[in-house]
Coordinates of C-alpha atoms in Angstrom, one line a residue:
Chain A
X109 CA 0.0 0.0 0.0
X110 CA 1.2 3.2 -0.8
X111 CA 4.4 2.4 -2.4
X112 CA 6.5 4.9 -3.4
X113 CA 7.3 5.3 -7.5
X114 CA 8.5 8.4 -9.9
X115 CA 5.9 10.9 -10.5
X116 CA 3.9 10.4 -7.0
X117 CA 5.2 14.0 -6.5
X118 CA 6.8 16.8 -7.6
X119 CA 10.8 15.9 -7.1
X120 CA 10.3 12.1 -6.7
X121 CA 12.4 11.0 -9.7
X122 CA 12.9 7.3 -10.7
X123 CA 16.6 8.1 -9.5
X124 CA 15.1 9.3 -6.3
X125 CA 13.1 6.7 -5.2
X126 CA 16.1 4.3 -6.5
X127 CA 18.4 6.2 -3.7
X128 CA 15.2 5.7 -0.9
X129 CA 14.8 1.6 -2.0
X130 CA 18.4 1.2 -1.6
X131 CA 18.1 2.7 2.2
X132 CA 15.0 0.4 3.0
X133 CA 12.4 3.1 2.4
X134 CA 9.9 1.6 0.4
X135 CA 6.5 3.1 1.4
X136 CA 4.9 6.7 1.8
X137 CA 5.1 5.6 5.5
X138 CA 8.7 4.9 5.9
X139 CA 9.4 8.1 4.5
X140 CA 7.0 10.0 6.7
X141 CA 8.0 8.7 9.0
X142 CA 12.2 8.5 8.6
X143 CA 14.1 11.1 9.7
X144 CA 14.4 13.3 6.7
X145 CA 17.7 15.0 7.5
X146 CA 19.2 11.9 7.7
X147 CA 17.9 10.1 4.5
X148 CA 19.0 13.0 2.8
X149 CA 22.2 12.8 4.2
X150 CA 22.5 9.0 3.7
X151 CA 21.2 9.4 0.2
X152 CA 23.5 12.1 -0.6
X153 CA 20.1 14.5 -1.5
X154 CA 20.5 18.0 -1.5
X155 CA 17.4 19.2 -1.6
X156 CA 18.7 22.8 -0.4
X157 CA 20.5 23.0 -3.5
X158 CA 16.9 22.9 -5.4
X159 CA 15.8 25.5 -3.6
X160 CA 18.7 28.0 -4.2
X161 CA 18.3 27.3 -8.0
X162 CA 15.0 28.6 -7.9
X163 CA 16.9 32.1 -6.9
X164 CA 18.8 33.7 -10.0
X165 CA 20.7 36.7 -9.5
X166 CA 21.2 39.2 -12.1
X167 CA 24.4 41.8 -11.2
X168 CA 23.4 45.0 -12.3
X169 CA 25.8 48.2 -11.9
X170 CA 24.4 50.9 -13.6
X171 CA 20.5 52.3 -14.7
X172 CA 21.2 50.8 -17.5
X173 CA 21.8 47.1 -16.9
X174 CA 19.2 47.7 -14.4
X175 CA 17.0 48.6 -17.0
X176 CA 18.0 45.9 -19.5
X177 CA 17.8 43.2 -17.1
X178 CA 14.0 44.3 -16.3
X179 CA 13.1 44.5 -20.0
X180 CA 14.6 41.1 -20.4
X181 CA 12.7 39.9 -17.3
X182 CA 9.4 41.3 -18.6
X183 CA 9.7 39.1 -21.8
X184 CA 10.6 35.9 -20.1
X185 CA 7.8 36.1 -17.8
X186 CA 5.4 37.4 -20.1
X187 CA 6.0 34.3 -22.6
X188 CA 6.5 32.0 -20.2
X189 CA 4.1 28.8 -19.9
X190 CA 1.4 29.7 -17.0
X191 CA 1.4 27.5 -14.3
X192 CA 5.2 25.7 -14.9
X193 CA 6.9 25.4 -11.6
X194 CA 9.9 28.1 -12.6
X195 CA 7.4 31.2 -13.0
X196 CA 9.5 33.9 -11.2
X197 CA 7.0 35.7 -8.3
X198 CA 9.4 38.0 -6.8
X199 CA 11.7 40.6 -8.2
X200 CA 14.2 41.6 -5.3
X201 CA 16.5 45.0 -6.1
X202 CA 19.0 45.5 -3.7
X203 CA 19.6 48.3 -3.7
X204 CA 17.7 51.0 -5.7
X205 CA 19.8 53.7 -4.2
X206 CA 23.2 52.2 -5.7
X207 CA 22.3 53.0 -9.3
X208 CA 20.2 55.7 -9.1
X209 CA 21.9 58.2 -6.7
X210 CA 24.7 58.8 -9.1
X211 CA 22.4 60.2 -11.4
X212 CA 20.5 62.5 -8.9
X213 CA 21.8 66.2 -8.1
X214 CA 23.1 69.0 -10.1
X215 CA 21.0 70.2 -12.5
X216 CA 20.8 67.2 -14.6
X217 CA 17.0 66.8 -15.4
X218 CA 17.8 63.4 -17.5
X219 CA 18.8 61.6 -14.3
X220 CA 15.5 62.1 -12.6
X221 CA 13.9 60.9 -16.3
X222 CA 15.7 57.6 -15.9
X223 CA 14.7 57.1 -12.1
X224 CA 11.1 57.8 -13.2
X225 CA 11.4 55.0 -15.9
X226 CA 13.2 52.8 -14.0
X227 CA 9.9 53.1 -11.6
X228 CA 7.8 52.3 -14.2
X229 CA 9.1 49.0 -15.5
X230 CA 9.0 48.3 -12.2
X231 CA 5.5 49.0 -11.5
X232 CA 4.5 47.0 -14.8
X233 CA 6.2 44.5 -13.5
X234 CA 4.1 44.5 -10.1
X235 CA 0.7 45.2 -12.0
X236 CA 1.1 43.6 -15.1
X237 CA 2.9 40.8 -14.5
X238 CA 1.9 40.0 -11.3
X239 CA 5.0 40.0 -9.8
X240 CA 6.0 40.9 -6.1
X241 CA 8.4 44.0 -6.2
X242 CA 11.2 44.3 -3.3
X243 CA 13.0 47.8 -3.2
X244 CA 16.0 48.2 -0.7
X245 CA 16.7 51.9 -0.3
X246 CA 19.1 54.0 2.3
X247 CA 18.7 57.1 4.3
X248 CA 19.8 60.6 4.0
X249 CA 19.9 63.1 6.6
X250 CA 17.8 66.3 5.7
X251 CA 20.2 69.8 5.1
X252 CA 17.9 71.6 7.2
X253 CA 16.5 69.9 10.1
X254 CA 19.0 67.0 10.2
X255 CA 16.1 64.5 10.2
X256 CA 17.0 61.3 8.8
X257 CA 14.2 60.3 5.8
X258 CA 14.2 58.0 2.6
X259 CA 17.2 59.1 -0.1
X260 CA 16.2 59.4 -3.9
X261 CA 14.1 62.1 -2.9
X262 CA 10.9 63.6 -3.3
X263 CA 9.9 62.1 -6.8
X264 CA 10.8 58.2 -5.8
X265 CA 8.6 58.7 -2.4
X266 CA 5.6 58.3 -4.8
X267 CA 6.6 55.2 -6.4
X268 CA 6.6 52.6 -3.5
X269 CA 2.9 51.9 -2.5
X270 CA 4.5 50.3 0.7
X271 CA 7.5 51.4 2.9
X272 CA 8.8 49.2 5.4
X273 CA 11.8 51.4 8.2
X274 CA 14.2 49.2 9.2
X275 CA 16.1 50.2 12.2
X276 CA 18.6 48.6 14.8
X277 CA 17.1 47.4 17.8
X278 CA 17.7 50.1 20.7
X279 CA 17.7 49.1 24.6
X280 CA 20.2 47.6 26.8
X281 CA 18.9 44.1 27.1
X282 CA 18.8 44.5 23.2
X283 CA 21.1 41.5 21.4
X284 CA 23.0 42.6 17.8
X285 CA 20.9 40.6 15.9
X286 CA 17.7 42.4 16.4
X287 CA 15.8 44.6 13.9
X288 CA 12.6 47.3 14.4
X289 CA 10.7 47.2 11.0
X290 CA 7.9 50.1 11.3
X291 CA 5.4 50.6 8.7
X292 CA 5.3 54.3 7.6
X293 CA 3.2 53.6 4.4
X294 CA 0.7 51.6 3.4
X295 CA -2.4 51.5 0.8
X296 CA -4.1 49.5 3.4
X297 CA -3.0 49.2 6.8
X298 CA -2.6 52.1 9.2
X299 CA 0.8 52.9 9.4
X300 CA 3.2 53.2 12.6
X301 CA 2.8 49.6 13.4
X302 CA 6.2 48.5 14.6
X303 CA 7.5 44.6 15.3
X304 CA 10.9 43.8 16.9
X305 CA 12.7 40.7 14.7
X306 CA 16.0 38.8 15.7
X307 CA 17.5 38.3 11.6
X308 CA 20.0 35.6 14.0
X309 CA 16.4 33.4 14.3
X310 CA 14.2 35.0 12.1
X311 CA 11.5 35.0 14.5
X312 CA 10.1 38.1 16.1
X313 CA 10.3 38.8 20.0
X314 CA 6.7 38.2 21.2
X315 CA 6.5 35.0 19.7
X316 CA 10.0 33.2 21.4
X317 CA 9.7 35.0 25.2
X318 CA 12.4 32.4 25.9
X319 CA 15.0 34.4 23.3
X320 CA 14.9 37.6 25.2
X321 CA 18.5 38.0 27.1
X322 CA 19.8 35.1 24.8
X323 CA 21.7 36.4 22.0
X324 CA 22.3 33.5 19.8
Chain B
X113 CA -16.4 62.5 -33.5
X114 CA -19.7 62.2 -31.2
X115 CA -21.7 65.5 -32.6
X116 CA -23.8 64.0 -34.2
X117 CA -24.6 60.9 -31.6
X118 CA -25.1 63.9 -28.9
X119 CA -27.6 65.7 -31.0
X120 CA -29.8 62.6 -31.1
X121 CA -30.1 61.5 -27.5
X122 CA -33.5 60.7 -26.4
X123 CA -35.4 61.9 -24.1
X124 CA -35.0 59.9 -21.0
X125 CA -31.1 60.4 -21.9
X126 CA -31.7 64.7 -21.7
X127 CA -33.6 63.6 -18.7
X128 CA -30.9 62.1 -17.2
X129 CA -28.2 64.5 -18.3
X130 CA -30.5 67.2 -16.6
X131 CA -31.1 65.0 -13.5
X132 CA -27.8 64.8 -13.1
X133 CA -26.9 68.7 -13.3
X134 CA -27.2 69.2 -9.4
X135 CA -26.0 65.7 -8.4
X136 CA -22.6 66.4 -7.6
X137 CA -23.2 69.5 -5.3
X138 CA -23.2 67.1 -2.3
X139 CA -20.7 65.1 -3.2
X140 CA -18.6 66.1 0.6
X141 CA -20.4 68.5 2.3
X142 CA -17.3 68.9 4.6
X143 CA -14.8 69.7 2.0
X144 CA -17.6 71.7 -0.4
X145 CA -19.7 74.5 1.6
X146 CA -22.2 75.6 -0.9
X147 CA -20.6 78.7 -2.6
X148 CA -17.5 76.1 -3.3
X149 CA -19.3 73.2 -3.9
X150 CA -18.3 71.7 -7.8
X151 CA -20.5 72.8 -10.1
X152 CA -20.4 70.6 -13.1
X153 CA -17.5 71.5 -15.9
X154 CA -15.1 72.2 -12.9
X155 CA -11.8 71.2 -12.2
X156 CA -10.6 70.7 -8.6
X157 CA -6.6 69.9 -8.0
X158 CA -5.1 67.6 -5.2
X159 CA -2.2 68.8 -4.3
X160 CA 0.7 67.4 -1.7
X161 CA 3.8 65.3 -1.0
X162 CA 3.1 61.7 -0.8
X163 CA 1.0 59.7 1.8
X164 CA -1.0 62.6 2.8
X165 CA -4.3 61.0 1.3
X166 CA -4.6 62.2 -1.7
X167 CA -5.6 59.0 -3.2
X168 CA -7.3 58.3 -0.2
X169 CA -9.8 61.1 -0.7
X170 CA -10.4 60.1 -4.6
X171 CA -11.7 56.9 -2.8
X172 CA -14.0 58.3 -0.2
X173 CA -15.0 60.5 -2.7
X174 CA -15.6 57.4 -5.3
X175 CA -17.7 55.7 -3.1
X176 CA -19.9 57.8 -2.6
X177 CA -20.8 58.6 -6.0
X178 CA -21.1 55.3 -6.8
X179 CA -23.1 53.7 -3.6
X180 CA -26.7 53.3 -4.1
X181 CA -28.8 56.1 -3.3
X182 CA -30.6 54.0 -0.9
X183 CA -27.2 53.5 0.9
X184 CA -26.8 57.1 1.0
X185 CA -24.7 57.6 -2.3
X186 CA -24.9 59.4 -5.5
X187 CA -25.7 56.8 -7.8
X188 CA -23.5 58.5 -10.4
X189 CA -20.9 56.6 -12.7
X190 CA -16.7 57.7 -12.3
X191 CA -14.1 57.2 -15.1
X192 CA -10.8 56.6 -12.8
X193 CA -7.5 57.4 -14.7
X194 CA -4.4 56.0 -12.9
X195 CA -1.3 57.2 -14.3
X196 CA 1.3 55.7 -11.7
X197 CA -0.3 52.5 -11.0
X198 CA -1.6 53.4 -7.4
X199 CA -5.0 52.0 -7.6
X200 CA -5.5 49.3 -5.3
X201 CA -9.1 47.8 -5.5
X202 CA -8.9 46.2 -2.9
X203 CA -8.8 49.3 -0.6
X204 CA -12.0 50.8 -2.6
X205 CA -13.7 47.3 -2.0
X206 CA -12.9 48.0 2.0
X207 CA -14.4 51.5 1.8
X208 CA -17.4 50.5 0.2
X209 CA -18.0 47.7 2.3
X210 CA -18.0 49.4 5.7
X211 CA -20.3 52.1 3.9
X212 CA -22.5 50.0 3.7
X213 CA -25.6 48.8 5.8
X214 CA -25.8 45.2 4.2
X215 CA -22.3 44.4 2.5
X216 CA -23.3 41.3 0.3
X217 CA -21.1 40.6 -2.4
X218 CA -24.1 41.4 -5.3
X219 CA -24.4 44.9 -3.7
X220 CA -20.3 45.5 -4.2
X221 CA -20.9 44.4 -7.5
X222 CA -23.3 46.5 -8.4
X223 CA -21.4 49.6 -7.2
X224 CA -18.5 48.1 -9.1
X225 CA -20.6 48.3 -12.4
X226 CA -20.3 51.9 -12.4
X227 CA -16.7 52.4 -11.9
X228 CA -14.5 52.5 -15.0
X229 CA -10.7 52.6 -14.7
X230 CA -7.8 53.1 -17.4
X231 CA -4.3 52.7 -17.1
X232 CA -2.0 55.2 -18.8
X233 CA 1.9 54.6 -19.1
X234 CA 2.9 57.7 -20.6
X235 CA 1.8 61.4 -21.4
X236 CA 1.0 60.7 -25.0
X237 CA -1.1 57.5 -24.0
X238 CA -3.4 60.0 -21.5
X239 CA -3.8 61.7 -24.5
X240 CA -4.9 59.7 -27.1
X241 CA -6.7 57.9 -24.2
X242 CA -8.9 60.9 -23.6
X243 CA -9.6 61.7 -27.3
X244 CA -11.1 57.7 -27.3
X245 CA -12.9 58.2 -24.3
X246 CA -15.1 61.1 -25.7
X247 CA -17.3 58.5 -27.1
X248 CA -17.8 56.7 -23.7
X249 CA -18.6 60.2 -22.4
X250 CA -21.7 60.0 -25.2
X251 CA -22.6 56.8 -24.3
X252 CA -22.6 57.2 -20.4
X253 CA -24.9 60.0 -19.3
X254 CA -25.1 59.4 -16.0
X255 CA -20.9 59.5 -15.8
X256 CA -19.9 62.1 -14.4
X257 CA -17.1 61.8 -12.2
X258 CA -13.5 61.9 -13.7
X259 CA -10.2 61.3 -11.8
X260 CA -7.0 61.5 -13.2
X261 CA -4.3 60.2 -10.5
X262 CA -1.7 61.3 -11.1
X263 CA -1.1 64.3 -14.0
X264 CA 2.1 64.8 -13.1
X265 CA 3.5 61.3 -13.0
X266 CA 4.5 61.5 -16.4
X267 CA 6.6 65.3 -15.8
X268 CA 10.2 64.2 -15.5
X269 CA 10.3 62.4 -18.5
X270 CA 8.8 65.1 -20.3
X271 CA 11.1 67.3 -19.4
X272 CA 14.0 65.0 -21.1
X273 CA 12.0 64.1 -24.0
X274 CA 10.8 67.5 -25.1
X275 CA 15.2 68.8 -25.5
X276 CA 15.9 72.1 -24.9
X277 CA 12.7 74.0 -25.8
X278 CA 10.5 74.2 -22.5
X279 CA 7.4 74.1 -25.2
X280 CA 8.0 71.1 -26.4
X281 CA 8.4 69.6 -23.0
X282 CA 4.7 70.8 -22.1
X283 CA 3.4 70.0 -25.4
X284 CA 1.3 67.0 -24.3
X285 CA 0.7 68.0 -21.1
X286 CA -1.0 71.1 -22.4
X287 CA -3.2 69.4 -24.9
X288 CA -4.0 67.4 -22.3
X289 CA -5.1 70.1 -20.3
X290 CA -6.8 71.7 -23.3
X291 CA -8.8 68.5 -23.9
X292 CA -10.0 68.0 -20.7
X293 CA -11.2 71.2 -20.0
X294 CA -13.2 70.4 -23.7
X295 CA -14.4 67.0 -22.5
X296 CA -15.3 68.6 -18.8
X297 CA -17.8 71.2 -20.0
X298 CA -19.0 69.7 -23.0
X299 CA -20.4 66.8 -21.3
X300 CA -20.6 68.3 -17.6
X301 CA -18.3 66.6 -15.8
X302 CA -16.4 67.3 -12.5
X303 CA -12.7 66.6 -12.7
X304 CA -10.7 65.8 -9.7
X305 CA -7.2 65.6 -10.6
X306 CA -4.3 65.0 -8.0
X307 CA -0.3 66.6 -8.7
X308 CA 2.3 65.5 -6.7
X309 CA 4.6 68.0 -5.1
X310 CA 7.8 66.5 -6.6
X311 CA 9.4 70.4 -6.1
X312 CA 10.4 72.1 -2.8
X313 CA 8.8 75.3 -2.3
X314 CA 12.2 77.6 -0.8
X315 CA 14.9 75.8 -3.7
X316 CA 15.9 77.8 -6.6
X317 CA 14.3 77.7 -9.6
X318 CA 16.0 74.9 -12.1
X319 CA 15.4 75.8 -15.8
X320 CA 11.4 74.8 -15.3
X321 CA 8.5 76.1 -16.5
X322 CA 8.2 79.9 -16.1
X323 CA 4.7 80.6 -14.0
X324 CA 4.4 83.4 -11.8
X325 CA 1.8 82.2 -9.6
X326 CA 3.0 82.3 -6.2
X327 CA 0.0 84.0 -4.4
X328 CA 0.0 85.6 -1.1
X329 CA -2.4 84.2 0.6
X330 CA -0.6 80.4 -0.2
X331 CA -1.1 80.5 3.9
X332 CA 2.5 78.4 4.4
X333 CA 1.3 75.6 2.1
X334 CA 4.8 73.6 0.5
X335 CA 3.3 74.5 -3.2
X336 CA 5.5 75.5 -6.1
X337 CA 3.7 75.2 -9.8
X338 CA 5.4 73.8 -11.8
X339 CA 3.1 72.0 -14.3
X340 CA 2.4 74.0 -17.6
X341 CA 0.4 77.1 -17.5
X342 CA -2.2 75.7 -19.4
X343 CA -3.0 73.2 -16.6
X344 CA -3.1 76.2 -14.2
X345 CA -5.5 78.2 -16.0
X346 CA -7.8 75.5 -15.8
X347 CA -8.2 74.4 -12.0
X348 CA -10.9 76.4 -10.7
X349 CA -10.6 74.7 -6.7
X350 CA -6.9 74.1 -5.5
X351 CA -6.6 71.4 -2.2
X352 CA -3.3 71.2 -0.5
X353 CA -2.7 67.8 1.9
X354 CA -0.4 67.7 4.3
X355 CA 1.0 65.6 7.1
X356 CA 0.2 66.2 10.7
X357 CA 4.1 65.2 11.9
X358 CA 3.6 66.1 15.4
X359 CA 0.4 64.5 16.4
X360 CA -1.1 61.2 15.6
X361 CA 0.4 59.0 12.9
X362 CA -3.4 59.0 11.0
X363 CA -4.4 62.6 11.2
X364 CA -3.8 64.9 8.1
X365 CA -4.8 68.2 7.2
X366 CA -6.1 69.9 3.8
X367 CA -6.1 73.7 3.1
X368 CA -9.0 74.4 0.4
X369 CA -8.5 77.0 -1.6
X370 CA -11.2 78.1 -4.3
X371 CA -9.1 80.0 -7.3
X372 CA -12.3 82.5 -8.1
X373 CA -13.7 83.5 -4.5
X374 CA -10.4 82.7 -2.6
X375 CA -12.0 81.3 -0.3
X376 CA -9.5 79.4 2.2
X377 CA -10.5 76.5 4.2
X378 CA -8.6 74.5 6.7
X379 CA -10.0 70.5 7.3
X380 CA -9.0 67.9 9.4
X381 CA -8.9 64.5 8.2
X382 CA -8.9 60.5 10.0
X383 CA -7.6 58.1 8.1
X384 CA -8.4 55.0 9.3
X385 CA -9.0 51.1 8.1
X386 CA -12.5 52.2 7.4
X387 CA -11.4 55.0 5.2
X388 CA -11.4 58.8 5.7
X389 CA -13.8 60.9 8.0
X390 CA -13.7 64.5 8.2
X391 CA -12.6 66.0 11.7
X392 CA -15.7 68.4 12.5
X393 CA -13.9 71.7 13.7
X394 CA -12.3 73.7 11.0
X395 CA -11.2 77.5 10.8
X396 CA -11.9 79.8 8.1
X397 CA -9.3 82.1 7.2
X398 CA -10.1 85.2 5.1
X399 CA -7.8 87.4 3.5
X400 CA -8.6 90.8 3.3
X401 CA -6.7 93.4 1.1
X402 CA -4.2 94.7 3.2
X403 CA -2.7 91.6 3.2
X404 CA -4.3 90.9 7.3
X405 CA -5.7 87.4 7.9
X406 CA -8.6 86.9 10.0
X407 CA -9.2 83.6 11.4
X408 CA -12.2 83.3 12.3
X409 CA -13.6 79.4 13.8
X410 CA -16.8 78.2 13.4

């Protein structure tokens, strides 16, 4: 009953379950219930490796890579098959600021052009295609007041429809590895909302009591 | 192109066209006292730095025109134009729901019915998407909301494509403006339009567009034109939003300034999950010639 062949799921290769015979795991039950780690181990799986092929990174160094790499995005997605398993969903750019602050100041008018197109192939790619559309950006201090608020400026604060402030965790019993991420805009939610995250556990405070006063 | 088709409407379509003449005027009673209120063929301006509710006002205002009279709408049919991919329908769903008494889903989709919404990618796409839209303006008597957000999401990259000469820059944007001041009084529409203030109001001027219309009575609001002239010859109602910093993280504040009477008005604004409610205290300021402002509560 329940005996394990190729195509049962997604992954489960004729290979596969010749690797999983040869350890004794026969049945849907023996690999349920066998400790996964370990048959992977044992079988010399990696099934981290398949994850980290679903990421593809694209180096990017100026607007204009940045821009050709998008356009060449938009045309895989957009002929791609619906519904195969390597659809991209999220578009990461890390960081926005890195291209286009080179381009800002002085009286160049064209650099400011190229920021605002660069925002909209990113928004067609968000409302077109779909797709999920990450944007890390850094934080000037204001001439004036000194205040710290978003760089690229006045025109780029319209083009994010959320804004996430990350901030380093401030207190004395406060570990290195935590985070504040505040909300300061939102379409949707009411903004200020604040949660405290340890990037060591990736879990947020409220949830692990027990973490509090143990960095790890 | 719709002459012709206008000429011969029939009579329940005149009726309706009539009907709808005095509709508007209580479209916010709060924002619009009824000297100011948008008379139909007007053009109001939404004017501020970002997340000051700009949008968030086109929605509240969107819902009620299109909420069933019986639910304490306008019944009336809105044309939505979103130039920077903003629109989030979801929200609108939200603020239609909780306006409601009864919020079943055939209700939602019947307010849905009479909301239209384009999306433009450049200036020369608004353009050729308002000359195709005059005939939807024939066939849709009872539309007669318009929303552009936002007209100046295209202005940078106008700028760069129009060269050197500042006319060629504005080129589109002016016939844009031209048109819809054509398509807002030939078929008696109210357009609310919102800017962006992408422009700080104390740094010098770069090479931009030369308007002088820096007006006293501005009343400390962070507004520099800087979208052609044409566009400002056409907004009758100017409202400024701004960002209370120092108090709660939801309140926000609009300045209302009617270009003909200038007539100022100071509102209060709660934004919450439910959407936007007015805050019931507000001053009126008037200027009078000497320059002397008179705040007066009420």
């Amino acid at each position: 009953m329940g005996l394990l062949r190729a195509g049962l799921c997604p992954g489960l290769t004729q290979d596969v379950v010749q690797l999983l015979r040869g350890r004794g795991i026969r049945t849907v039950v023996d690999l349920v219930s066998a400790d996964l780690e370990e048959v992977a181990q044992k079988c010399g799986l990696s099934y981290k490796a398949g994850a980290l092929q679903r990421i593809q990174v694209v180096h990017a160094f100026d607007i204009f890579q940045m821009l050709d790499a998008l356009q060449d995005l938009r045309s895989t997605v957009a002929q791609q098959v619906s519904g195969s398993s390597g659809t991209v969903k999220v578009v990461v750019v890390d960081s926005v600021t890195a291209v286009v602050s080179p381009l800002l100041g002085g009286q160049q008018r064209e650099g400011l052009a190229l920021m605002m197109q660069l925002a909209q192939e990113l928004k067609t790619l968000a409302r077109d295609l779909g797709l999920a559309v990450v944007v890390t950006n850094h934080m000037t201090r204001e001439r004036d007041s000194g205040k710290l608020k978003p760089a690229l400026g006045r025109s780029w604060s319209f083009v994010p429809s959320t804004r996430i402030l990350l901030d380093t965790g401030e207190g004395a019993g406060a570990s290195g590895s935590q985070r504040t991420a505040c909300l300061i805009k939102s379409p949707r939610l009411p903004t200020g909302f604040q949660e405290t995250v340890d990037i060591g556990t990736w879990g947020t405070l409220k949830q692990s009591p027990a973490l509090q006063g143990h960095p790890t | 192109m719709c002459s012709a088709f206008h000429r011969a409407e029939s009579g329940t379509e005149l009726l309706a066209r009539l009907e709808g003449r005095s509709s508007l005027k209580e479209i916010e009673p709060y924002l619009f006292a009824n000297e100011d209120s948008p008379v139909l063929g007007d053009i109001l301006e939404f004017h501020g730095p970002e997340g000051t509710g700009k949008t968030e006002m086109l929605y509240h205002l969107t819902a009620r025109c299109i909420l069933p009279k019986s639910e304490g709408g306008l019944e009336v049919e809105v044309l939505f134009i979103d130039t920077d991919y903003h629109f989030d329908m979801l929200r609108l769903v939200t603020v239609l729901e909780h306006r409601l008494s009864q919020s079943c889903e055939e209700v939602v989709k019947r307010c849905l019915g009479r909301f239209f919404l384009v999306y433009c990618s450049s200036s020369i796409q608004l353009l050729l998407t308002l000359y195709s839209l005059e005939a939807m303006f024939c066939g849709h008597p009872s539309l007669r909301l318009l929303i552009v957000d936002s007209l100046s999401a295209f202005y940078w990259i106008d700028r760069v494509n129009g060269g050197e000469s500042v006319n060629l820059q504005e080129s589109t944007l002016k016939k844009c403006s031209q048109f819809l001041e054509k398509l807002v009084k030939e078929y008696r529409l109210v357009l609310f339009a919102t800017t962006q203030s992408i422009m700080r109001k104390t740094s010098h001027l770069r090479e931009g567009p030369s308007s002088a219309f820096t007006h006293p009575s501005d009343a400390g609001v962070d507004y520099r034109p800087y979208l052609c002239k044409a566009w400002q010859q056409v907004v009758k109602h100017r409202i400024f939003f701004s960002k209370d910093d120092s108090k709660t993280s939801n309140q926000f504040s609009l300045v209302s300034r009617h270009l003909k009477s200038n007539n100022l008005k100071k509102h209060f604004l709660l934004l919450e999950k439910v959407g936007l409610s007015f805050v019931h205290m507000y001053h009126k300021m008037v200027f009078l010639q000497d320059g002397v402002q008179v705040l007066k509560s009420l």
